[in-house]
Tab-separated table of C-alpha atoms in Angstrom:
chain	number	residue	atom	x	y	z
Y	1217	UNK	CA	-191.595	-14.875	61.614
Y	1218	UNK	CA	-192.324	-16.078	64.593
Y	1219	UNK	CA	-190.319	-13.218	66.489
Y	1220	UNK	CA	-192.339	-10.454	64.407
Y	1221	UNK	CA	-195.621	-12.118	65.661
Y	1222	UNK	CA	-194.207	-11.910	69.288
Y	1223	UNK	CA	-192.980	-7.799	68.258
Y	1224	UNK	CA	-196.581	-6.908	67.517
Y	1225	UNK	CA	-198.195	-9.125	70.514
Y	1226	UNK	CA	-195.559	-7.326	72.849
Y	1227	UNK	CA	-195.964	-4.100	71.789
Y	1228	UNK	CA	-200.183	-4.263	71.202
Y	1229	UNK	CA	-200.046	-5.414	75.813
Y	1230	UNK	CA	-197.650	-2.688	76.223
Y	1231	UNK	CA	-199.948	0.222	73.937
Y	1232	UNK	CA	-202.624	2.583	76.808
Y	1233	UNK	CA	-206.638	1.463	75.754
Y	1234	UNK	CA	-207.592	1.948	72.837
Y	1235	UNK	CA	-208.943	5.445	71.480
Y	1236	UNK	CA	-211.972	4.720	70.196
Y	1237	UNK	CA	-213.229	7.850	68.360
Y	1238	UNK	CA	-216.717	8.326	67.150
Y	1239	UNK	CA	-217.522	7.034	64.194
Y	1240	UNK	CA	-215.567	4.279	64.297
Y	1241	UNK	CA	-216.664	3.518	68.072
Y	1242	UNK	CA	-220.108	4.098	68.689
Y	1243	UNK	CA	-222.302	2.711	71.842
Y	1244	UNK	CA	-225.795	2.611	71.677
Y	1245	UNK	CA	-228.758	1.176	74.670
Y	1246	UNK	CA	-232.504	1.215	74.700
Y	1247	UNK	CA	-234.394	2.761	77.847
Y	1248	UNK	CA	-237.724	0.357	78.658
Y	1249	UNK	CA	-240.119	2.283	79.865
Y	1250	UNK	CA	-244.097	1.905	80.964
Y	1251	UNK	CA	-244.500	-0.973	79.605
Y	1252	UNK	CA	-242.132	-0.669	76.232
Y	1253	UNK	CA	-239.296	-0.018	74.178
Y	1254	UNK	CA	-237.664	2.620	73.921
Y	1255	UNK	CA	-234.732	3.663	71.423
Y	1256	UNK	CA	-232.586	1.204	70.053
Y	1257	UNK	CA	-231.745	-0.817	66.054
Y	1258	UNK	CA	-233.549	-2.150	64.209
Y	1259	UNK	CA	-231.336	-5.983	63.098
Y	1260	UNK	CA	-231.947	-8.971	61.001
Y	1261	UNK	CA	-230.458	-12.034	60.454
Y	1262	UNK	CA	-229.533	-11.905	56.428
Y	1263	UNK	CA	-228.499	-16.436	56.900
Y	1264	UNK	CA	-229.431	-16.511	52.896
Y	1265	UNK	CA	-227.481	-15.435	50.936
Y	1266	UNK	CA	-230.485	-15.443	48.024
Y	1267	UNK	CA	-232.873	-13.060	50.091
Y	1268	UNK	CA	-229.097	-10.932	51.753
Y	1269	UNK	CA	-228.987	-9.886	47.315
Y	1270	UNK	CA	-232.723	-10.004	47.086
Y	1271	UNK	CA	-232.617	-7.203	50.458
Y	1272	UNK	CA	-229.876	-5.517	49.432
Y	1273	UNK	CA	-232.071	-4.454	45.668
Y	1274	UNK	CA	-234.409	-3.861	47.772
Y	1275	UNK	CA	-232.501	-1.338	49.557
Y	1276	UNK	CA	-230.925	0.779	46.508
Y	1277	UNK	CA	-234.334	0.345	44.772
Y	1278	UNK	CA	-236.150	2.339	47.675
Y	1279	UNK	CA	-233.338	5.240	48.472
Y	1280	UNK	CA	-234.499	8.484	48.479
Y	1281	UNK	CA	-231.489	10.497	48.815
Y	1282	UNK	CA	-227.935	8.197	49.099
Y	1283	UNK	CA	-226.492	4.762	48.144
Y	1284	UNK	CA	-223.247	4.552	50.101
Y	1285	UNK	CA	-220.860	1.784	48.943
Y	1286	UNK	CA	-217.460	-0.092	50.081
Y	1287	UNK	CA	-216.075	-2.877	49.141
Y	1288	UNK	CA	-213.353	-5.633	49.235
Y	1289	UNK	CA	-213.724	-7.492	46.659
Y	1290	UNK	CA	-217.344	-6.420	44.124
Y	1291	UNK	CA	-216.770	-9.086	41.355
Y	1292	UNK	CA	-218.363	-9.206	36.696
Y	1293	UNK	CA	-220.751	-11.642	36.820
Y	1294	UNK	CA	-224.641	-11.892	36.879
Y	1295	UNK	CA	-224.836	-10.881	40.631
Y	1296	UNK	CA	-222.344	-8.401	40.279
Y	1297	UNK	CA	-224.017	-6.906	36.738
Y	1298	UNK	CA	-227.562	-6.249	38.907
Y	1299	UNK	CA	-226.708	-4.240	41.446
Y	1300	UNK	CA	-224.676	-2.521	39.125
Y	1301	UNK	CA	-227.757	-1.888	37.294
Y	1302	UNK	CA	-229.807	-1.959	39.861
Y	1303	UNK	CA	-227.009	1.995	40.491
Y	1304	UNK	CA	-227.366	3.053	37.500
Y	1305	UNK	CA	-230.979	3.326	37.561
Y	1306	UNK	CA	-231.175	5.081	40.930
Y	1307	UNK	CA	-228.404	7.483	39.585
Y	1308	UNK	CA	-230.628	8.815	36.930
Y	1309	UNK	CA	-233.569	9.042	38.998
Y	1310	UNK	CA	-231.251	11.681	41.102
Y	1311	UNK	CA	-229.643	9.840	44.413
Y	1312	UNK	CA	-225.838	10.462	44.769
Y	1313	UNK	CA	-224.141	6.603	45.031
Y	1314	UNK	CA	-220.371	6.078	45.800
Y	1315	UNK	CA	-218.862	3.711	46.459
Y	1316	UNK	CA	-215.282	2.679	48.053
Y	1317	UNK	CA	-213.530	-0.149	46.119
Y	1318	UNK	CA	-210.283	-1.831	47.730
Y	1319	UNK	CA	-207.258	-1.893	45.149
Y	1320	UNK	CA	-205.775	-4.930	45.522
Y	1321	UNK	CA	-204.256	-5.575	42.080
Y	1322	UNK	CA	-204.960	-9.199	43.581
Y	1323	UNK	CA	-209.126	-9.044	43.501
Y	1324	UNK	CA	-209.933	-5.698	41.580
Y	1325	UNK	CA	-212.207	-6.281	38.506
Y	1326	UNK	CA	-214.487	-3.221	39.110
Y	1327	UNK	CA	-211.430	-0.934	37.551
Y	1328	UNK	CA	-210.703	2.542	36.660
Y	1329	UNK	CA	-213.074	1.363	33.101
Y	1330	UNK	CA	-216.279	0.621	34.992
Y	1331	UNK	CA	-215.458	3.625	37.479
Y	1332	UNK	CA	-215.165	5.684	33.985
Y	1333	UNK	CA	-218.188	4.032	32.502
Y	1334	UNK	CA	-219.950	4.600	36.495
Y	1335	UNK	CA	-218.952	8.806	35.942
Y	1336	UNK	CA	-220.854	9.004	33.532
Y	1337	UNK	CA	-223.422	7.838	34.854
Y	1338	UNK	CA	-223.619	9.636	37.700
Y	1339	UNK	CA	-221.777	6.806	39.754
Y	1340	UNK	CA	-218.636	8.122	41.744
Y	1341	UNK	CA	-216.177	5.691	42.790
Y	1342	UNK	CA	-213.023	5.234	45.012
Y	1343	UNK	CA	-210.152	3.403	45.414
Y	1344	UNK	CA	-208.568	2.563	49.474
Y	1345	UNK	CA	-205.153	2.067	49.260
Y	1346	UNK	CA	-203.864	1.803	44.911
Y	1347	UNK	CA	-200.232	1.553	46.186
Y	1348	UNK	CA	-197.672	-1.183	45.303
Y	1349	UNK	CA	-195.332	-1.393	46.935
Y	1350	UNK	CA	-194.203	-4.921	47.987
Y	1351	UNK	CA	-195.083	-3.191	52.640
Y	1352	UNK	CA	-197.923	-0.896	51.942
Y	1353	UNK	CA	-199.934	-3.502	49.664
Y	1354	UNK	CA	-200.828	-5.778	52.349
Y	1355	UNK	CA	-203.479	-2.541	54.081
Y	1356	UNK	CA	-206.117	-3.035	52.848
Y	1357	UNK	CA	-209.816	-1.932	53.277
Y	1358	UNK	CA	-211.402	-5.347	54.179
Y	1359	UNK	CA	-214.563	-2.949	55.158
Y	1360	UNK	CA	-218.149	-4.591	53.400
Y	1361	UNK	CA	-221.100	-1.753	53.181
Y	1362	UNK	CA	-223.904	-0.845	51.348
Y	1363	UNK	CA	-225.926	2.276	53.453
Y	1364	UNK	CA	-229.829	3.355	51.521
Y	1365	UNK	CA	-229.787	7.454	53.650
Y	1366	UNK	CA	-227.694	7.083	55.984
Y	1367	UNK	CA	-230.023	5.225	57.720
Y	1368	UNK	CA	-230.603	2.211	56.987
Y	1369	UNK	CA	-227.486	-0.573	56.764
Y	1370	UNK	CA	-226.223	-4.473	55.866
Y	1371	UNK	CA	-223.098	-5.780	57.265
Y	1372	UNK	CA	-220.873	-9.182	56.962
Y	1373	UNK	CA	-219.133	-10.982	55.617
Y	1374	UNK	CA	-220.655	-10.918	52.110
Y	1375	UNK	CA	-218.560	-9.141	48.757
Y	1376	UNK	CA	-220.482	-8.600	46.004
Y	1377	UNK	CA	-220.409	-11.929	43.727
Y	1378	UNK	CA	-221.845	-14.864	42.948
Y	1379	UNK	CA	-220.445	-17.059	45.113
Y	1380	UNK	CA	-221.654	-15.289	48.294
Y	1381	UNK	CA	-225.598	-14.596	46.876
Y	1382	UNK	CA	-226.020	-19.441	46.147
Y	1383	UNK	CA	-225.582	-18.539	42.812
Y	1384	UNK	CA	-222.036	-19.597	41.338
Y	1385	UNK	CA	-222.862	-23.501	40.326
Y	1386	UNK	CA	-218.968	-24.350	40.772
Y	1387	UNK	CA	-218.718	-23.552	44.255
Y	1388	UNK	CA	-219.554	-20.934	47.083
Y	1389	UNK	CA	-220.447	-19.774	50.498
Y	1390	UNK	CA	-221.656	-19.875	53.307
Y	1391	UNK	CA	-222.252	-16.476	54.824
Y	1392	UNK	CA	-224.285	-13.847	57.446
Y	1393	UNK	CA	-224.539	-10.391	56.779
Y	1394	UNK	CA	-226.662	-8.474	59.479
Y	1395	UNK	CA	-229.442	-5.370	58.580
Y	1396	UNK	CA	-228.910	-2.373	60.932
Y	1397	UNK	CA	-231.531	0.526	60.940
Y	1398	UNK	CA	-231.179	2.678	64.023
Y	1399	UNK	CA	-228.215	4.401	65.224
Y	1400	UNK	CA	-225.326	1.954	63.830
Y	1401	UNK	CA	-226.249	2.148	60.771
Y	1402	UNK	CA	-225.827	6.466	61.103
Y	1403	UNK	CA	-222.371	5.646	62.844
Y	1404	UNK	CA	-221.499	3.559	59.721
Y	1405	UNK	CA	-222.562	6.021	57.224
Y	1406	UNK	CA	-220.346	8.399	59.281
Y	1407	UNK	CA	-217.333	6.099	59.174
Y	1408	UNK	CA	-217.688	5.818	55.147
Y	1409	UNK	CA	-217.914	9.402	54.835
Y	1410	UNK	CA	-214.321	9.317	57.452
Y	1411	UNK	CA	-212.772	6.861	55.073
Y	1412	UNK	CA	-214.032	8.466	51.437
Y	1413	UNK	CA	-212.265	11.495	53.205
Y	1414	UNK	CA	-208.970	9.833	54.110
Y	1415	UNK	CA	-206.025	9.951	53.174
Y	1416	UNK	CA	-206.051	6.809	51.907
Y	1417	UNK	CA	-208.592	6.652	49.124
Y	1418	UNK	CA	-207.945	7.816	45.549
Y	1419	UNK	CA	-209.803	9.003	42.942
Y	1420	UNK	CA	-211.185	6.592	40.171
Y	1421	UNK	CA	-208.689	8.113	37.387
Y	1422	UNK	CA	-209.383	6.589	33.125
Y	1423	UNK	CA	-205.879	5.213	32.652
Y	1424	UNK	CA	-203.596	6.624	29.830
Y	1425	UNK	CA	-204.208	4.537	26.828
Y	1426	UNK	CA	-200.805	4.601	25.957
Y	1427	UNK	CA	-200.058	3.005	29.455
Y	1428	UNK	CA	-202.400	0.294	28.928
Y	1429	UNK	CA	-200.944	-3.531	29.103
Y	1430	UNK	CA	-202.468	-6.951	29.116
Y	1431	UNK	CA	-199.765	-8.913	30.337
Y	1432	UNK	CA	-200.788	-11.850	28.571
Y	1433	UNK	CA	-199.764	-10.526	25.310
Y	1434	UNK	CA	-197.063	-10.774	23.015
Y	1435	UNK	CA	-194.500	-8.288	22.160
Y	1436	UNK	CA	-196.628	-7.314	19.353
Y	1437	UNK	CA	-199.199	-7.066	20.814
Y	1438	UNK	CA	-197.942	-3.839	22.918
Y	1439	UNK	CA	-196.885	-2.228	20.453
Y	1440	UNK	CA	-198.612	1.420	21.027
Y	1441	UNK	CA	-201.187	1.762	17.978
Y	1442	UNK	CA	-202.749	-2.222	19.734
Y	1443	UNK	CA	-202.512	-0.809	23.150
Y	1444	UNK	CA	-205.398	2.297	21.597
Y	1445	UNK	CA	-207.758	-1.243	20.158
Y	1446	UNK	CA	-206.823	-2.861	24.071
Y	1447	UNK	CA	-208.263	0.659	25.972
Y	1448	UNK	CA	-211.302	1.194	23.140
Y	1449	UNK	CA	-212.389	-2.649	23.803
Y	1450	UNK	CA	-212.031	-2.212	27.624
Y	1451	UNK	CA	-214.489	0.980	27.385
Y	1452	UNK	CA	-217.276	-0.846	25.491
Y	1453	UNK	CA	-216.881	-4.259	27.846
Y	1454	UNK	CA	-217.723	-1.791	29.888
Y	1455	UNK	CA	-220.945	-0.014	28.795
Y	1456	UNK	CA	-221.954	-3.056	27.202
Y	1457	UNK	CA	-221.270	-5.092	31.138
Y	1458	UNK	CA	-223.198	-1.435	32.547
Y	1459	UNK	CA	-226.676	-2.408	30.673
Y	1460	UNK	CA	-229.279	-4.183	30.842
Y	1461	UNK	CA	-231.320	-6.900	28.647
Y	1462	UNK	CA	-234.112	-9.012	28.544
Y	1463	UNK	CA	-231.617	-11.907	29.673
Y	1464	UNK	CA	-230.040	-9.741	32.569
Y	1465	UNK	CA	-234.706	-8.809	34.231
Y	1466	UNK	CA	-235.521	-12.697	33.832
Y	1467	UNK	CA	-232.257	-13.652	35.777
Y	1468	UNK	CA	-233.308	-10.683	38.258
Y	1469	UNK	CA	-236.930	-11.151	38.441
Y	1470	UNK	CA	-236.385	-14.911	39.234
Y	1471	UNK	CA	-233.336	-13.881	41.965
Y	1472	UNK	CA	-235.758	-11.057	43.915
Y	1473	UNK	CA	-238.571	-13.537	43.513
Y	1474	UNK	CA	-236.940	-16.700	45.668
Y	1475	UNK	CA	-234.703	-13.978	47.497
Y	1476	UNK	CA	-237.746	-12.317	48.833
Y	1477	UNK	CA	-240.110	-15.556	50.128
Y	1478	UNK	CA	-236.253	-15.820	51.503
Y	1479	UNK	CA	-236.593	-13.159	53.875
Y	1480	UNK	CA	-240.515	-13.659	53.938
Y	1481	UNK	CA	-239.391	-16.768	55.441
Y	1482	UNK	CA	-236.326	-16.598	57.771
Y	1483	UNK	CA	-235.822	-14.279	60.671
Y	1484	UNK	CA	-236.850	-10.841	61.082
Y	1485	UNK	CA	-236.378	-7.645	62.385
Y	1486	UNK	CA	-236.245	-7.596	65.728
Y	1487	UNK	CA	-234.193	-5.185	68.172
Y	1488	UNK	CA	-231.024	-4.711	69.490
Y	1489	UNK	CA	-231.791	-3.052	73.304
Y	1490	UNK	CA	-227.718	-2.268	72.979
Y	1491	UNK	CA	-225.722	-1.981	69.935
Y	1492	UNK	CA	-221.996	-1.627	70.095
Y	1493	UNK	CA	-220.712	0.048	65.819
Y	1494	UNK	CA	-216.638	-0.442	65.864
Y	1495	UNK	CA	-214.160	0.237	62.967
Y	1496	UNK	CA	-210.335	-0.034	62.564
Y	1497	UNK	CA	-208.973	3.332	61.301
Y	1498	UNK	CA	-207.385	3.984	57.781
Y	1499	UNK	CA	-204.023	4.088	57.877
Y	1500	UNK	CA	-200.686	2.306	57.144
Y	1501	UNK	CA	-198.857	1.326	59.490
Y	1502	UNK	CA	-196.012	3.270	60.292
Y	1503	UNK	CA	-196.741	5.024	62.999
Y	1504	UNK	CA	-195.656	3.764	66.598
Y	1505	UNK	CA	-198.921	4.000	67.946
Y	1506	UNK	CA	-200.440	1.988	64.919
Y	1507	UNK	CA	-202.141	-0.726	66.791
Y	1508	UNK	CA	-203.554	1.659	69.487
Y	1509	UNK	CA	-204.550	4.272	67.381
Y	1510	UNK	CA	-206.609	2.166	64.228
Y	1511	UNK	CA	-206.904	-1.104	65.634
Y	1512	UNK	CA	-210.312	-1.593	67.597
Y	1513	UNK	CA	-212.519	-4.156	65.997
Y	1514	UNK	CA	-209.405	-6.779	67.314
Y	1515	UNK	CA	-208.986	-5.070	71.077
Y	1516	UNK	CA	-213.279	-3.791	71.291
Y	1517	UNK	CA	-213.468	-8.374	71.154
Y	1518	UNK	CA	-210.701	-9.101	73.649
Y	1519	UNK	CA	-212.113	-7.612	75.022
Y	1520	UNK	CA	-215.736	-9.143	75.484
Y	1521	UNK	CA	-213.451	-12.541	75.331
Y	1522	UNK	CA	-212.078	-12.331	78.448
Y	1523	UNK	CA	-215.071	-11.484	80.401
Y	1524	UNK	CA	-216.684	-14.588	78.620
Y	1525	UNK	CA	-217.838	-16.816	81.504
Y	1526	UNK	CA	-219.277	-19.962	80.361
Y	1527	UNK	CA	-218.500	-20.471	76.375
Y	1528	UNK	CA	-217.763	-19.230	73.553
Y	1529	UNK	CA	-218.370	-19.459	70.229
Y	1530	UNK	CA	-216.631	-18.797	66.502
Y	1531	UNK	CA	-217.109	-18.963	63.467
Y	1532	UNK	CA	-214.153	-17.847	60.935
Y	1533	UNK	CA	-213.535	-18.913	57.426
Y	1534	UNK	CA	-209.905	-18.681	58.499
Y	1535	UNK	CA	-208.440	-19.202	61.784
Y	1536	UNK	CA	-205.166	-19.226	62.178
Y	1537	UNK	CA	-203.716	-17.474	66.263
Y	1538	UNK	CA	-201.105	-15.794	66.700
Y	1539	UNK	CA	-199.417	-15.143	70.090
Y	1540	UNK	CA	-201.609	-12.732	70.962
Y	1541	UNK	CA	-204.408	-14.860	70.428
Y	1542	UNK	CA	-203.036	-18.582	71.569
Y	1543	UNK	CA	-202.558	-16.863	75.060
Y	1544	UNK	CA	-206.167	-15.792	75.242
Y	1545	UNK	CA	-207.791	-19.367	74.452
Y	1546	UNK	CA	-205.194	-20.619	75.836
Y	1547	UNK	CA	-206.288	-18.698	79.108
Y	1548	UNK	CA	-210.578	-19.739	78.646
Y	1549	UNK	CA	-209.637	-23.458	78.139
Y	1550	UNK	CA	-207.103	-23.614	81.571
Y	1551	UNK	CA	-210.641	-21.958	83.460
Y	1552	UNK	CA	-212.582	-25.037	82.609
Y	1553	UNK	CA	-214.292	-23.088	79.633
Y	1554	UNK	CA	-216.433	-24.306	76.584
Y	1555	UNK	CA	-214.645	-23.152	72.735
Y	1556	UNK	CA	-216.305	-23.722	69.811
Y	1557	UNK	CA	-214.743	-23.372	66.252
Y	1558	UNK	CA	-216.657	-23.873	62.595
Y	1559	UNK	CA	-214.077	-23.777	59.735
Y	1560	UNK	CA	-213.319	-24.762	56.938
Y	1561	UNK	CA	-211.688	-28.662	55.479
Y	1562	UNK	CA	-209.958	-28.418	52.297
Y	1563	UNK	CA	-211.836	-29.872	51.143
Y	1564	UNK	CA	-214.313	-26.660	51.141
Y	1565	UNK	CA	-211.438	-23.885	49.920
Y	1566	UNK	CA	-209.063	-23.179	47.615
Y	1567	UNK	CA	-206.909	-21.619	50.255
Y	1568	UNK	CA	-204.706	-23.519	50.193
Y	1569	UNK	CA	-201.447	-21.332	52.991
Y	1570	UNK	CA	-204.603	-21.391	55.722
Y	1571	UNK	CA	-205.596	-24.853	55.544
Y	1572	UNK	CA	-202.014	-26.002	55.874
Y	1573	UNK	CA	-201.531	-23.813	58.665
Y	1574	UNK	CA	-205.141	-24.912	59.891
Y	1575	UNK	CA	-204.091	-28.916	59.866
Y	1576	UNK	CA	-201.222	-27.867	61.706
Y	1577	UNK	CA	-202.880	-26.511	65.145
Y	1578	UNK	CA	-205.985	-27.677	65.057
Y	1579	UNK	CA	-204.824	-31.165	66.490
Y	1580	UNK	CA	-203.169	-29.305	69.037
Y	1581	UNK	CA	-205.671	-26.736	70.078
Y	1582	UNK	CA	-208.008	-30.336	70.074
Y	1583	UNK	CA	-205.730	-31.656	72.279
Y	1584	UNK	CA	-206.311	-28.439	74.351
Y	1585	UNK	CA	-209.682	-29.342	74.897
Y	1586	UNK	CA	-211.379	-26.373	71.940
Y	1587	UNK	CA	-213.954	-28.205	69.996
Y	1588	UNK	CA	-212.778	-27.764	66.498
Y	1589	UNK	CA	-215.808	-28.327	63.511
Y	1590	UNK	CA	-215.779	-27.733	59.903
Y	1591	UNK	CA	-217.195	-27.553	57.146
Y	1592	UNK	CA	-217.344	-30.554	54.520
Y	1593	UNK	CA	-217.582	-28.735	51.144
Y	1594	UNK	CA	-220.632	-29.944	50.361
Y	1595	UNK	CA	-224.616	-28.373	50.675
Y	1596	UNK	CA	-226.121	-27.797	53.408
Y	1597	UNK	CA	-229.981	-27.156	52.407
Y	1598	UNK	CA	-230.922	-24.471	54.889
Y	1599	UNK	CA	-231.718	-22.353	52.167
Y	1600	UNK	CA	-233.679	-22.722	48.928
Y	1601	UNK	CA	-231.644	-21.980	45.185
Y	1602	UNK	CA	-232.043	-21.951	41.350
Y	1603	UNK	CA	-230.932	-24.555	40.439
Y	1604	UNK	CA	-229.193	-28.307	40.985
Y	1605	UNK	CA	-225.659	-27.671	40.223
Y	1606	UNK	CA	-225.708	-24.661	41.794
Y	1607	UNK	CA	-226.692	-27.219	45.342
Y	1608	UNK	CA	-223.673	-29.485	43.723
Y	1609	UNK	CA	-221.868	-27.017	44.042
Y	1610	UNK	CA	-218.988	-26.928	46.447
Y	1611	UNK	CA	-220.041	-25.063	49.792
Y	1612	UNK	CA	-217.702	-23.522	52.152
Y	1613	UNK	CA	-217.114	-21.348	55.140
Y	1614	UNK	CA	-217.534	-17.135	54.573
Y	1615	UNK	CA	-218.926	-15.806	57.231
Y	1616	UNK	CA	-217.680	-13.914	60.898
Y	1617	UNK	CA	-219.583	-14.260	63.834
Y	1618	UNK	CA	-218.413	-15.079	67.489
Y	1619	UNK	CA	-220.876	-16.105	69.827
Y	1620	UNK	CA	-220.713	-15.146	74.214
Y	1621	UNK	CA	-221.409	-16.948	76.689
Y	1622	UNK	CA	-224.981	-17.521	74.523
Y	1623	UNK	CA	-226.221	-14.223	75.701
Y	1624	UNK	CA	-224.375	-11.081	73.287
Y	1625	UNK	CA	-222.956	-11.541	69.824
Y	1626	UNK	CA	-220.877	-10.221	66.712
Y	1627	UNK	CA	-221.886	-10.024	63.352
Y	1628	UNK	CA	-218.645	-8.623	61.295
Y	1629	UNK	CA	-216.113	-8.521	59.300
Y	1630	UNK	CA	-213.199	-9.605	60.686
Y	1631	UNK	CA	-212.021	-12.877	60.180
Y	1632	UNK	CA	-209.235	-15.387	63.025
Y	1633	UNK	CA	-206.206	-14.626	61.439
Y	1634	UNK	CA	-203.440	-12.181	61.259
Y	1635	UNK	CA	-204.113	-9.776	58.215
Y	1636	UNK	CA	-207.480	-9.277	60.408
Y	1637	UNK	CA	-205.303	-7.807	63.805
Y	1638	UNK	CA	-202.790	-6.317	62.384
Y	1639	UNK	CA	-203.753	-5.151	58.301
Y	1640	UNK	CA	-207.085	-5.729	57.040
Y	1641	UNK	CA	-209.133	-2.616	57.694
Y	1642	UNK	CA	-212.172	-4.218	59.607
Y	1643	UNK	CA	-215.325	-3.532	61.444
Y	1644	UNK	CA	-218.258	-5.304	63.074
Y	1645	UNK	CA	-221.278	-4.908	65.671
Y	1646	UNK	CA	-222.191	-6.308	68.439
Y	1647	UNK	CA	-225.859	-7.103	70.168
Y	1648	UNK	CA	-226.059	-7.620	73.924
Y	1649	UNK	CA	-229.979	-7.823	75.763
Y	1650	UNK	CA	-231.288	-9.454	73.299
Y	1651	UNK	CA	-231.755	-13.522	73.707
Y	1652	UNK	CA	-234.344	-13.671	71.032
Y	1653	UNK	CA	-232.182	-12.537	68.781
Y	1654	UNK	CA	-229.043	-15.009	69.647
Y	1655	UNK	CA	-231.023	-17.406	70.696
Y	1656	UNK	CA	-231.511	-17.719	66.247
Y	1657	UNK	CA	-228.908	-17.168	65.341
Y	1658	UNK	CA	-226.939	-19.891	67.570
Y	1659	UNK	CA	-229.611	-22.560	66.407
Y	1660	UNK	CA	-228.622	-20.928	62.710
Y	1661	UNK	CA	-224.305	-21.469	63.272
Y	1662	UNK	CA	-225.564	-25.251	65.043
Y	1663	UNK	CA	-227.751	-26.430	61.988
Y	1664	UNK	CA	-224.585	-25.379	59.829
Y	1665	UNK	CA	-222.116	-26.562	62.020
Y	1666	UNK	CA	-223.591	-29.949	62.622
Y	1667	UNK	CA	-223.282	-30.883	58.912
Y	1668	UNK	CA	-219.603	-30.632	58.973
Y	1669	UNK	CA	-217.311	-32.800	60.753
Y	1670	UNK	CA	-215.183	-32.355	64.379
Y	1671	UNK	CA	-211.809	-33.319	63.817
Y	1672	UNK	CA	-210.971	-35.484	66.846
Y	1673	UNK	CA	-207.017	-35.953	66.594
Y	1674	UNK	CA	-204.445	-35.731	63.146
Y	1675	UNK	CA	-205.868	-37.283	59.666
Y	1676	UNK	CA	-208.674	-38.716	62.365
Y	1677	UNK	CA	-212.829	-36.648	61.979
Y	1678	UNK	CA	-215.964	-37.936	63.067
Y	1679	UNK	CA	-220.151	-36.272	61.988
Y	1680	UNK	CA	-222.494	-35.195	64.266
Y	1681	UNK	CA	-223.835	-39.652	64.734
Y	1682	UNK	CA	-219.577	-39.857	66.620
Y	1683	UNK	CA	-218.796	-42.123	62.376
Y	1684	UNK	CA	-215.423	-41.672	61.187
Y	1685	UNK	CA	-215.679	-39.185	57.995
Y	1686	UNK	CA	-213.197	-37.819	56.285
Y	1687	UNK	CA	-210.662	-34.898	57.732
Y	1688	UNK	CA	-209.346	-33.325	54.549
Y	1689	UNK	CA	-213.597	-32.991	53.992
Y	1690	UNK	CA	-213.489	-34.749	50.863
Y	1691	UNK	CA	-210.326	-33.062	48.897
Y	1692	UNK	CA	-209.635	-33.818	45.933
Y	1693	UNK	CA	-205.886	-35.684	45.549
Y	1694	UNK	CA	-204.664	-32.687	43.717
Y	1695	UNK	CA	-205.647	-30.004	46.223
Y	1696	UNK	CA	-204.295	-32.335	48.860
Y	1697	UNK	CA	-201.232	-32.728	47.228
Y	1698	UNK	CA	-201.132	-29.331	46.704
Y	1699	UNK	CA	-201.495	-28.246	50.014
Y	1700	UNK	CA	-198.472	-30.552	51.115
Y	1701	UNK	CA	-195.776	-29.017	49.135
Y	1702	UNK	CA	-196.670	-25.791	51.026
Y	1703	UNK	CA	-196.917	-26.766	54.053
Y	1704	UNK	CA	-193.762	-25.384	55.237
Y	1705	UNK	CA	-193.585	-22.222	53.688
Y	1706	UNK	CA	-197.169	-21.364	54.477
Y	1707	UNK	CA	-195.209	-21.600	57.918
Y	1708	UNK	CA	-192.740	-19.364	56.817
Y	1709	UNK	CA	-195.460	-16.148	55.924
Y	1710	UNK	CA	-198.260	-17.206	58.244
Y	1711	UNK	CA	-197.854	-13.328	59.819
Y	1712	UNK	CA	-198.338	-12.592	56.619
Y	1713	UNK	CA	-202.506	-14.223	56.956
């Protein structure tokens, strides 16, 4: 495993400069003339989950020609149903709606039965990387895109699901998106077209009812006639899910009302004088030039990291380093530059393998001078929610944000892990030249961070007042046992995480 990571790093260092070609890389800079800015992109920070969902609904409802969407996960829950039924209404109005979904068998819920019903209603779905091979299966689209009329877009950490929009009564994410209007959204739209037409994407097709298989069925239930019954039941479920009813409309109204209120009270759109859009290119990594040609996000981030003069602030749900990233962090710390990290504790994540690797390396990096803060698994009341049950749920970090020298920032889909470096299709935007946007972003990050716990050394943490705190983020005993039990295999397979 370690040799493989070192090999990746050596190849990365050896290869020439990345092929930063449009539409997977774009820079746009506004000009300042006659006392005002000309051009540029308008950005809005979407910290609230409910606000971010309301913004998506607003964009869908106001679209005049096209809606393009790409996600890693689309959950079949309340928010997933609300957005799909909104899209169905717009498709009936004649709006062209296209959706790219990742075809990972571990997370796919919006499968061919829903795709077939949506096609009947005027919406086309394609799937990214339907391969079931163990190696090819690793290459996923982790991009998150919602585009309106090719001129406005949202990207960031959120997939589609109640836990991303502050709606789940069991577990929710502290996440972040950014709304963009301008050339950045145009580039995002053009990159969507490139992925849509790529060899990594296939048209959704209804499965043969004779092949429908329920892994939990008994031997008798696997007979052809019963497979046909399962097939027809799945068709009915998809059809019913895409219909509206009185209860759905009431819940939709409540969400939109509170979400719009939070949008009005939150950060408003501001000019980003210099915006960079970057996305990895769709590829299965079979060529020697794969990293040079396709892995663009990390390469652009690495260049930003190399230019850090004072401070580097990182927010990521995962914090798993390879030798290349370790070398960059070591260099910054040795040069006297500060690195602050905000990530998950065991209590705020169910990704036990990630937690096992995090707790293995965190004390070492703390000794080197890195400041590592963990979310404590509790609700942070920066935003209103719809019920006390939601605020009583467990909460974790899912935003992917970086700030460089308190001046420039990145918001996107990239995690600090090997999957984002080498496998997943990632994307994001950089904004330079806006002290106001950067200050508001940092204020929100620090407010979340200060509600968490800081790692001091192995099995020791403190809160913002330097009082002893739960090193495991109030994790249950059962979760602690699971994490410790998989500590060794988590280390072995870290290169795939």
